[in-house]
């Protein structure tokens, strides 16, 4: 069973730092929000400002009879009644097992049960086919593409906005 739990402890911060092991992944995961490498100063600030910034930060736990394994990270940004699902990450060693899909389903359920909302949206770099395929599978549709959203090394990265229909 997968469960959303509050991201809050030093252990949570250290785990997230270990997962984000390249500058490229840091941008794919969080755009330009954090400098690479992640560190406790940046992540303590992220946690400390969560309430002020109207964001809910989760770790994603896989629970079976004998153990709890933290497999992912996620965030909800509450922009009034427009809710953004963001900062999605599954531990590299746990990908391809269905956790990412279950995580997004749990986030949608959380929104439906706990927040007043009109729309649920997210943004994703256009080259990120695993993520886009997942979102399309769950009913998200692309509504906008921001061309040349950012540049990394010699690459031009476009970013698309997807809304749950
Ligand atoms: C995107 C991410 C969250 C997916 O998590 P995951 O646990 O590996 O995905 P799942 O195993 O739940 O896969 C669910 C669906 O996503 C799609 N998918 C996942 N990995 C894929 C891949 N490598 N290629 C194509 N489609 C893929 C498939 O539709 C899959 O369903 P299927 O198994 O029935 O084909 C994970 O790859 C990740 O953390 N990536 C790095 C960070 C990132 O890109 N975050 C999103 C930023 S917008």
PDB file of C-alpha atoms and ligand atoms in Angstrom:
ATOM      1  CA  UNK A   1       0.000   0.000   0.000  1.00  0.00           C
ATOM      2  CA  UNK A   2       1.224   3.474  -0.834  1.00  0.00           C
ATOM      3  CA  UNK A   3       0.608   6.405   1.517  1.00  0.00           C
ATOM      4  CA  UNK A   4       1.264  10.157   1.487  1.00  0.00           C
ATOM      5  CA  UNK A   5       3.020  11.260   4.674  1.00  0.00           C
ATOM      6  CA  UNK A   6       4.181  14.662   5.843  1.00  0.00           C
ATOM      7  CA  UNK A   7       7.722  15.501   4.711  1.00  0.00           C
ATOM      8  CA  UNK A   8       9.185  17.001   7.860  1.00  0.00           C
ATOM      9  CA  UNK A   9      12.267  15.436   9.410  1.00  0.00           C
ATOM     10  CA  UNK A  10      16.023  15.690   9.019  1.00  0.00           C
ATOM     11  CA  UNK A  11      15.932  12.099   7.802  1.00  0.00           C
ATOM     12  CA  UNK A  12      13.445  13.145   5.072  1.00  0.00           C
ATOM     13  CA  UNK A  13      15.737  15.974   4.010  1.00  0.00           C
ATOM     14  CA  UNK A  14      18.831  13.768   3.917  1.00  0.00           C
ATOM     15  CA  UNK A  15      17.018  11.118   1.871  1.00  0.00           C
ATOM     16  CA  UNK A  16      15.838  13.659  -0.686  1.00  0.00           C
ATOM     17  CA  UNK A  17      19.356  15.082  -0.997  1.00  0.00           C
ATOM     18  CA  UNK A  18      20.672  11.565  -1.738  1.00  0.00           C
ATOM     19  CA  UNK A  19      18.024  11.013  -4.439  1.00  0.00           C
ATOM     20  CA  UNK A  20      18.721  14.201  -6.379  1.00  0.00           C
ATOM     21  CA  UNK A  21      22.147  13.112  -7.544  1.00  0.00           C
ATOM     22  CA  UNK A  22      22.612  15.201 -10.691  1.00  0.00           C
ATOM     23  CA  UNK A  23      22.051  18.764 -11.799  1.00  0.00           C
ATOM     24  CA  UNK A  24      19.871  17.556 -14.684  1.00  0.00           C
ATOM     25  CA  UNK A  25      17.575  15.600 -12.341  1.00  0.00           C
ATOM     26  CA  UNK A  26      17.456  18.576  -9.987  1.00  0.00           C
ATOM     27  CA  UNK A  27      15.994  20.697 -12.810  1.00  0.00           C
ATOM     28  CA  UNK A  28      13.680  17.971 -14.126  1.00  0.00           C
ATOM     29  CA  UNK A  29      12.353  17.541 -10.597  1.00  0.00           C
ATOM     30  CA  UNK A  30      12.163  21.135  -9.416  1.00  0.00           C
ATOM     31  CA  UNK A  31      12.905  23.435 -12.345  1.00  0.00           C
ATOM     32  CA  UNK A  32      14.999  26.356 -11.063  1.00  0.00           C
ATOM     33  CA  UNK A  33      13.745  26.269  -7.458  1.00  0.00           C
ATOM     34  CA  UNK A  34      16.875  24.768  -5.934  1.00  0.00           C
ATOM     35  CA  UNK A  35      20.578  25.077  -6.615  1.00  0.00           C
ATOM     36  CA  UNK A  36      22.430  21.827  -7.222  1.00  0.00           C
ATOM     37  CA  UNK A  37      23.575  20.117  -5.089  1.00  0.00           C
ATOM     38  CA  UNK A  38      20.630  20.235  -2.750  1.00  0.00           C
ATOM     39  CA  UNK A  39      21.570  20.914   0.846  1.00  0.00           C
ATOM     40  CA  UNK A  40      19.971  21.166   4.253  1.00  0.00           C
ATOM     41  CA  UNK A  41      19.965  24.971   4.183  1.00  0.00           C
ATOM     42  CA  UNK A  42      17.831  25.092   1.020  1.00  0.00           C
ATOM     43  CA  UNK A  43      15.546  22.295   2.166  1.00  0.00           C
ATOM     44  CA  UNK A  44      15.034  23.689   5.674  1.00  0.00           C
ATOM     45  CA  UNK A  45      13.990  26.953   4.029  1.00  0.00           C
ATOM     46  CA  UNK A  46      11.663  24.999   1.692  1.00  0.00           C
ATOM     47  CA  UNK A  47      10.040  23.372   4.734  1.00  0.00           C
ATOM     48  CA  UNK A  48       9.986  26.526   6.823  1.00  0.00           C
ATOM     49  CA  UNK A  49       8.256  28.569   4.110  1.00  0.00           C
ATOM     50  CA  UNK A  50       5.749  25.867   3.143  1.00  0.00           C
ATOM     51  CA  UNK A  51       2.817  27.318   5.061  1.00  0.00           C
ATOM     52  CA  UNK A  52       3.498  30.884   3.921  1.00  0.00           C
ATOM     53  CA  UNK A  53       3.781  29.678   0.306  1.00  0.00           C
ATOM     54  CA  UNK A  54       0.621  27.528   0.549  1.00  0.00           C
ATOM     55  CA  UNK A  55       2.382  24.324  -0.323  1.00  0.00           C
ATOM     56  CA  UNK A  56       1.893  20.852   1.093  1.00  0.00           C
ATOM     57  CA  UNK A  57       4.993  18.676   1.028  1.00  0.00           C
ATOM     58  CA  UNK A  58       4.783  14.894   1.114  1.00  0.00           C
ATOM     59  CA  UNK A  59       7.018  11.892   1.193  1.00  0.00           C
ATOM     60  CA  UNK A  60       5.518   8.771  -0.327  1.00  0.00           C
ATOM     61  CA  UNK A  61       5.679   5.612   1.760  1.00  0.00           C
ATOM     62  CA  UNK A  62       5.304   2.028   0.579  1.00  0.00           C
ATOM     63  CA  UNK A  63       3.941  -0.009   3.469  1.00  0.00           C
ATOM     64  CA  UNK A  64       3.702  -3.784   3.653  1.00  0.00           C
ATOM     65  CA  UNK A  65       3.188  -6.143   6.597  1.00  0.00           C
ATOM     66  CA  UNK A  66       6.733  -5.879   7.835  1.00  0.00           C
ATOM     67  CA  UNK A  67       8.232  -2.606   6.715  1.00  0.00           C
ATOM     68  CA  UNK A  68       7.873   0.962   5.560  1.00  0.00           C
ATOM     69  CA  UNK A  69      10.004   2.167   2.642  1.00  0.00           C
ATOM     70  CA  UNK A  70      10.006   5.786   1.549  1.00  0.00           C
ATOM     71  CA  UNK A  71       9.890   5.676  -2.249  1.00  0.00           C
ATOM     72  CA  UNK A  72       8.971   9.163  -3.396  1.00  0.00           C
ATOM     73  CA  UNK A  73       8.434  12.873  -2.941  1.00  0.00           C
ATOM     74  CA  UNK A  74       5.557  15.126  -3.992  1.00  0.00           C
ATOM     75  CA  UNK A  75       4.117  18.572  -3.440  1.00  0.00           C
ATOM     76  CA  UNK A  76       0.797  20.347  -3.871  1.00  0.00           C
ATOM     77  CA  UNK A  77       0.800  24.089  -4.534  1.00  0.00           C
ATOM     78  CA  UNK A  78      -2.491  25.654  -3.565  1.00  0.00           C
ATOM     79  CA  UNK A  79      -3.069  28.669  -5.808  1.00  0.00           C
ATOM     80  CA  UNK A  80      -6.578  29.475  -4.590  1.00  0.00           C
ATOM     81  CA  UNK A  81      -8.764  26.877  -6.291  1.00  0.00           C
ATOM     82  CA  UNK A  82      -6.138  25.994  -8.904  1.00  0.00           C
ATOM     83  CA  UNK A  83      -4.029  23.194  -7.491  1.00  0.00           C
ATOM     84  CA  UNK A  84      -0.659  22.363  -8.942  1.00  0.00           C
ATOM     85  CA  UNK A  85       0.860  18.924  -8.495  1.00  0.00           C
ATOM     86  CA  UNK A  86       4.624  19.361  -8.452  1.00  0.00           C
ATOM     87  CA  UNK A  87       8.074  18.188  -7.345  1.00  0.00           C
ATOM     88  CA  UNK A  88       7.247  14.586  -8.219  1.00  0.00           C
ATOM     89  CA  UNK A  89      10.086  12.155  -7.745  1.00  0.00           C
ATOM     90  CA  UNK A  90      10.366   8.408  -7.320  1.00  0.00           C
ATOM     91  CA  UNK A  91      13.634   7.025  -5.934  1.00  0.00           C
ATOM     92  CA  UNK A  92      15.655   5.822  -8.930  1.00  0.00           C
ATOM     93  CA  UNK A  93      15.831   2.299  -7.423  1.00  0.00           C
ATOM     94  CA  UNK A  94      12.043   2.110  -7.138  1.00  0.00           C
ATOM     95  CA  UNK A  95      10.942   3.272 -10.598  1.00  0.00           C
ATOM     96  CA  UNK A  96       8.916   1.133 -12.986  1.00  0.00           C
ATOM     97  CA  UNK A  97       6.941  -0.557 -10.196  1.00  0.00           C
ATOM     98  CA  UNK A  98       3.772   1.505 -10.482  1.00  0.00           C
ATOM     99  CA  UNK A  99       4.584   3.800  -7.534  1.00  0.00           C
ATOM    100  CA  UNK A 100       4.621   6.991  -9.623  1.00  0.00           C
ATOM    101  CA  UNK A 101       1.155   6.282 -10.972  1.00  0.00           C
ATOM    102  CA  UNK A 102      -0.200   5.395  -7.520  1.00  0.00           C
ATOM    103  CA  UNK A 103       1.428   8.537  -6.084  1.00  0.00           C
ATOM    104  CA  UNK A 104      -0.340  10.823  -8.591  1.00  0.00           C
ATOM    105  CA  UNK A 105      -3.645   8.997  -7.974  1.00  0.00           C
ATOM    106  CA  UNK A 106      -3.213   9.553  -4.218  1.00  0.00           C
ATOM    107  CA  UNK A 107      -2.484  13.254  -4.773  1.00  0.00           C
ATOM    108  CA  UNK A 108      -5.641  13.614  -6.888  1.00  0.00           C
ATOM    109  CA  UNK A 109      -7.656  11.826  -4.188  1.00  0.00           C
ATOM    110  CA  UNK A 110      -6.114  14.076  -1.522  1.00  0.00           C
ATOM    111  CA  UNK A 111      -7.152  17.172  -3.483  1.00  0.00           C
ATOM    112  CA  UNK A 112     -10.666  15.866  -4.075  1.00  0.00           C
ATOM    113  CA  UNK A 113     -11.149  15.010  -0.406  1.00  0.00           C
ATOM    114  CA  UNK A 114      -9.383  17.909   1.314  1.00  0.00           C
ATOM    115  CA  UNK A 115      -9.204  21.014  -0.868  1.00  0.00           C
ATOM    116  CA  UNK A 116     -11.670  23.296  -2.563  1.00  0.00           C
ATOM    117  CA  UNK A 117     -10.541  23.207  -6.156  1.00  0.00           C
ATOM    118  CA  UNK A 118     -11.578  24.073  -9.675  1.00  0.00           C
ATOM    119  CA  UNK A 119      -8.586  22.738 -11.575  1.00  0.00           C
ATOM    120  CA  UNK A 120      -5.692  20.341 -11.114  1.00  0.00           C
ATOM    121  CA  UNK A 121      -2.643  21.001 -13.258  1.00  0.00           C
ATOM    122  CA  UNK A 122       1.068  20.344 -13.577  1.00  0.00           C
ATOM    123  CA  UNK A 123       4.006  21.295 -15.756  1.00  0.00           C
ATOM    124  CA  UNK A 124       6.571  18.985 -17.320  1.00  0.00           C
ATOM    125  CA  UNK A 125       9.514  19.340 -19.702  1.00  0.00           C
ATOM    126  CA  UNK A 126       8.467  18.158 -23.161  1.00  0.00           C
ATOM    127  CA  UNK A 127      11.286  15.588 -23.379  1.00  0.00           C
ATOM    128  CA  UNK A 128      10.191  13.848 -20.170  1.00  0.00           C
ATOM    129  CA  UNK A 129       8.296  11.038 -21.885  1.00  0.00           C
ATOM    130  CA  UNK A 130       8.002   8.706 -18.847  1.00  0.00           C
ATOM    131  CA  UNK A 131       6.269  11.440 -16.850  1.00  0.00           C
ATOM    132  CA  UNK A 132       4.100  12.651 -19.764  1.00  0.00           C
ATOM    133  CA  UNK A 133       2.972   9.086 -20.551  1.00  0.00           C
ATOM    134  CA  UNK A 134       2.036   8.631 -16.898  1.00  0.00           C
ATOM    135  CA  UNK A 135       0.057  11.890 -16.765  1.00  0.00           C
ATOM    136  CA  UNK A 136      -1.766  11.123 -20.018  1.00  0.00           C
ATOM    137  CA  UNK A 137      -2.648   7.678 -18.679  1.00  0.00           C
ATOM    138  CA  UNK A 138      -4.368   9.396 -15.736  1.00  0.00           C
ATOM    139  CA  UNK A 139      -6.332  11.821 -17.929  1.00  0.00           C
ATOM    140  CA  UNK A 140      -4.127  14.916 -18.036  1.00  0.00           C
ATOM    141  CA  UNK A 141      -4.225  16.843 -21.332  1.00  0.00           C
ATOM    142  CA  UNK A 142      -1.656  19.317 -22.636  1.00  0.00           C
ATOM    143  CA  UNK A 143      -3.068  22.836 -22.811  1.00  0.00           C
ATOM    144  CA  UNK A 144       0.023  25.003 -23.325  1.00  0.00           C
ATOM    145  CA  UNK A 145       3.654  24.693 -24.355  1.00  0.00           C
ATOM    146  CA  UNK A 146       6.200  27.258 -23.192  1.00  0.00           C
ATOM    147  CA  UNK A 147       8.903  27.170 -25.859  1.00  0.00           C
ATOM    148  CA  UNK A 148      12.484  27.850 -24.786  1.00  0.00           C
ATOM    149  CA  UNK A 149      11.419  27.786 -21.145  1.00  0.00           C
ATOM    150  CA  UNK A 150      15.001  27.312 -20.067  1.00  0.00           C
ATOM    151  CA  UNK A 151      18.431  26.377 -21.310  1.00  0.00           C
ATOM    152  CA  UNK A 152      20.652  23.703 -19.866  1.00  0.00           C
ATOM    153  CA  UNK A 153      24.127  23.079 -21.209  1.00  0.00           C
ATOM    154  CA  UNK A 154      23.594  23.282 -25.006  1.00  0.00           C
ATOM    155  CA  UNK A 155      19.959  22.237 -24.881  1.00  0.00           C
ATOM    156  CA  UNK A 156      16.804  24.282 -25.175  1.00  0.00           C
ATOM    157  CA  UNK A 157      14.112  22.928 -22.869  1.00  0.00           C
ATOM    158  CA  UNK A 158      10.411  23.468 -23.627  1.00  0.00           C
ATOM    159  CA  UNK A 159       7.834  22.954 -20.900  1.00  0.00           C
ATOM    160  CA  UNK A 160       4.227  21.906 -21.236  1.00  0.00           C
ATOM    161  CA  UNK A 161       1.266  22.561 -18.952  1.00  0.00           C
ATOM    162  CA  UNK A 162      -1.188  19.715 -18.476  1.00  0.00           C
ATOM    163  CA  UNK A 163      -4.637  19.879 -16.905  1.00  0.00           C
ATOM    164  CA  UNK A 164      -6.682  17.007 -15.550  1.00  0.00           C
ATOM    165  CA  UNK A 165      -9.869  16.640 -17.593  1.00  0.00           C
TER     166      UNK A 165
HETATM  167  C1  LIG B   1       8.176  10.115 -13.786  1.00  0.00           C
HETATM  168  C2  LIG B   1       8.288   9.168 -12.580  1.00  0.00           C
HETATM  169  C3  LIG B   1       7.694   9.864 -11.342  1.00  0.00           C
HETATM  170  C4  LIG B   1       7.488   7.905 -12.898  1.00  0.00           C
HETATM  171  O1  LIG B   1       7.513   7.067 -11.760  1.00  0.00           O
HETATM  172  P1  LIG B   1       7.507   5.467 -11.870  1.00  0.00           P
HETATM  173  O2  LIG B   1       7.219   4.925 -10.524  1.00  0.00           O
HETATM  174  O3  LIG B   1       8.751   4.990 -12.527  1.00  0.00           O
HETATM  175  O4  LIG B   1       6.272   5.208 -12.871  1.00  0.00           O
HETATM  176  P2  LIG B   1       5.277   3.974 -12.836  1.00  0.00           P
HETATM  177  O5  LIG B   1       6.041   2.705 -12.648  1.00  0.00           O
HETATM  178  O6  LIG B   1       4.185   4.251 -11.854  1.00  0.00           O
HETATM  179  O7  LIG B   1       4.686   4.006 -14.308  1.00  0.00           O
HETATM  180  C5  LIG B   1       3.351   4.418 -14.541  1.00  0.00           C
HETATM  181  C6  LIG B   1       3.165   4.728 -15.995  1.00  0.00           C
HETATM  182  O8  LIG B   1       4.033   5.807 -16.369  1.00  0.00           O
HETATM  183  C7  LIG B   1       4.540   5.578 -17.689  1.00  0.00           C
HETATM  184  N1  LIG B   1       5.992   5.350 -17.615  1.00  0.00           N
HETATM  185  C8  LIG B   1       6.750   5.212 -16.500  1.00  0.00           C
HETATM  186  N2  LIG B   1       8.053   5.062 -16.841  1.00  0.00           N
HETATM  187  C9  LIG B   1       8.105   5.106 -18.197  1.00  0.00           C
HETATM  188  C10 LIG B   1       9.168   5.040 -19.137  1.00  0.00           C
HETATM  189  N3  LIG B   1      10.458   4.894 -18.754  1.00  0.00           N
HETATM  190  N4  LIG B   1       8.862   5.173 -20.453  1.00  0.00           N
HETATM  191  C11 LIG B   1       7.580   5.352 -20.860  1.00  0.00           C
HETATM  192  N5  LIG B   1       6.520   5.427 -19.997  1.00  0.00           N
HETATM  193  C12 LIG B   1       6.789   5.292 -18.680  1.00  0.00           C
HETATM  194  C13 LIG B   1       3.807   4.337 -18.213  1.00  0.00           C
HETATM  195  O9  LIG B   1       2.579   4.763 -18.776  1.00  0.00           O
HETATM  196  C14 LIG B   1       3.527   3.581 -16.912  1.00  0.00           C
HETATM  197  O10 LIG B   1       2.412   2.744 -17.020  1.00  0.00           O
HETATM  198  P3  LIG B   1       2.608   1.231 -17.563  1.00  0.00           P
HETATM  199  O11 LIG B   1       3.567   0.597 -16.602  1.00  0.00           O
HETATM  200  O12 LIG B   1       1.234   0.654 -17.494  1.00  0.00           O
HETATM  201  O13 LIG B   1       3.166   1.319 -18.928  1.00  0.00           O
HETATM  202  C15 LIG B   1       9.768   8.738 -12.330  1.00  0.00           C
HETATM  203  O14 LIG B   1      10.305   8.259 -13.546  1.00  0.00           O
HETATM  204  C16 LIG B   1      10.665   9.845 -11.825  1.00  0.00           C
HETATM  205  O15 LIG B   1      10.748  10.109 -10.614  1.00  0.00           O
HETATM  206  N6  LIG B   1      11.396  10.540 -12.745  1.00  0.00           N
HETATM  207  C17 LIG B   1      12.359  11.568 -12.391  1.00  0.00           C
HETATM  208  C18 LIG B   1      11.701  12.845 -11.892  1.00  0.00           C
HETATM  209  C19 LIG B   1      10.592  13.316 -12.817  1.00  0.00           C
HETATM  210  O16 LIG B   1      10.684  13.236 -14.033  1.00  0.00           O
HETATM  211  N7  LIG B   1       9.558  13.879 -12.198  1.00  0.00           N
HETATM  212  C20 LIG B   1       8.425  14.435 -12.912  1.00  0.00           C
HETATM  213  C21 LIG B   1       8.658  15.889 -13.146  1.00  0.00           C
HETATM  214  S1  LIG B   1       7.285  16.645 -14.002  1.00  0.00           S
END
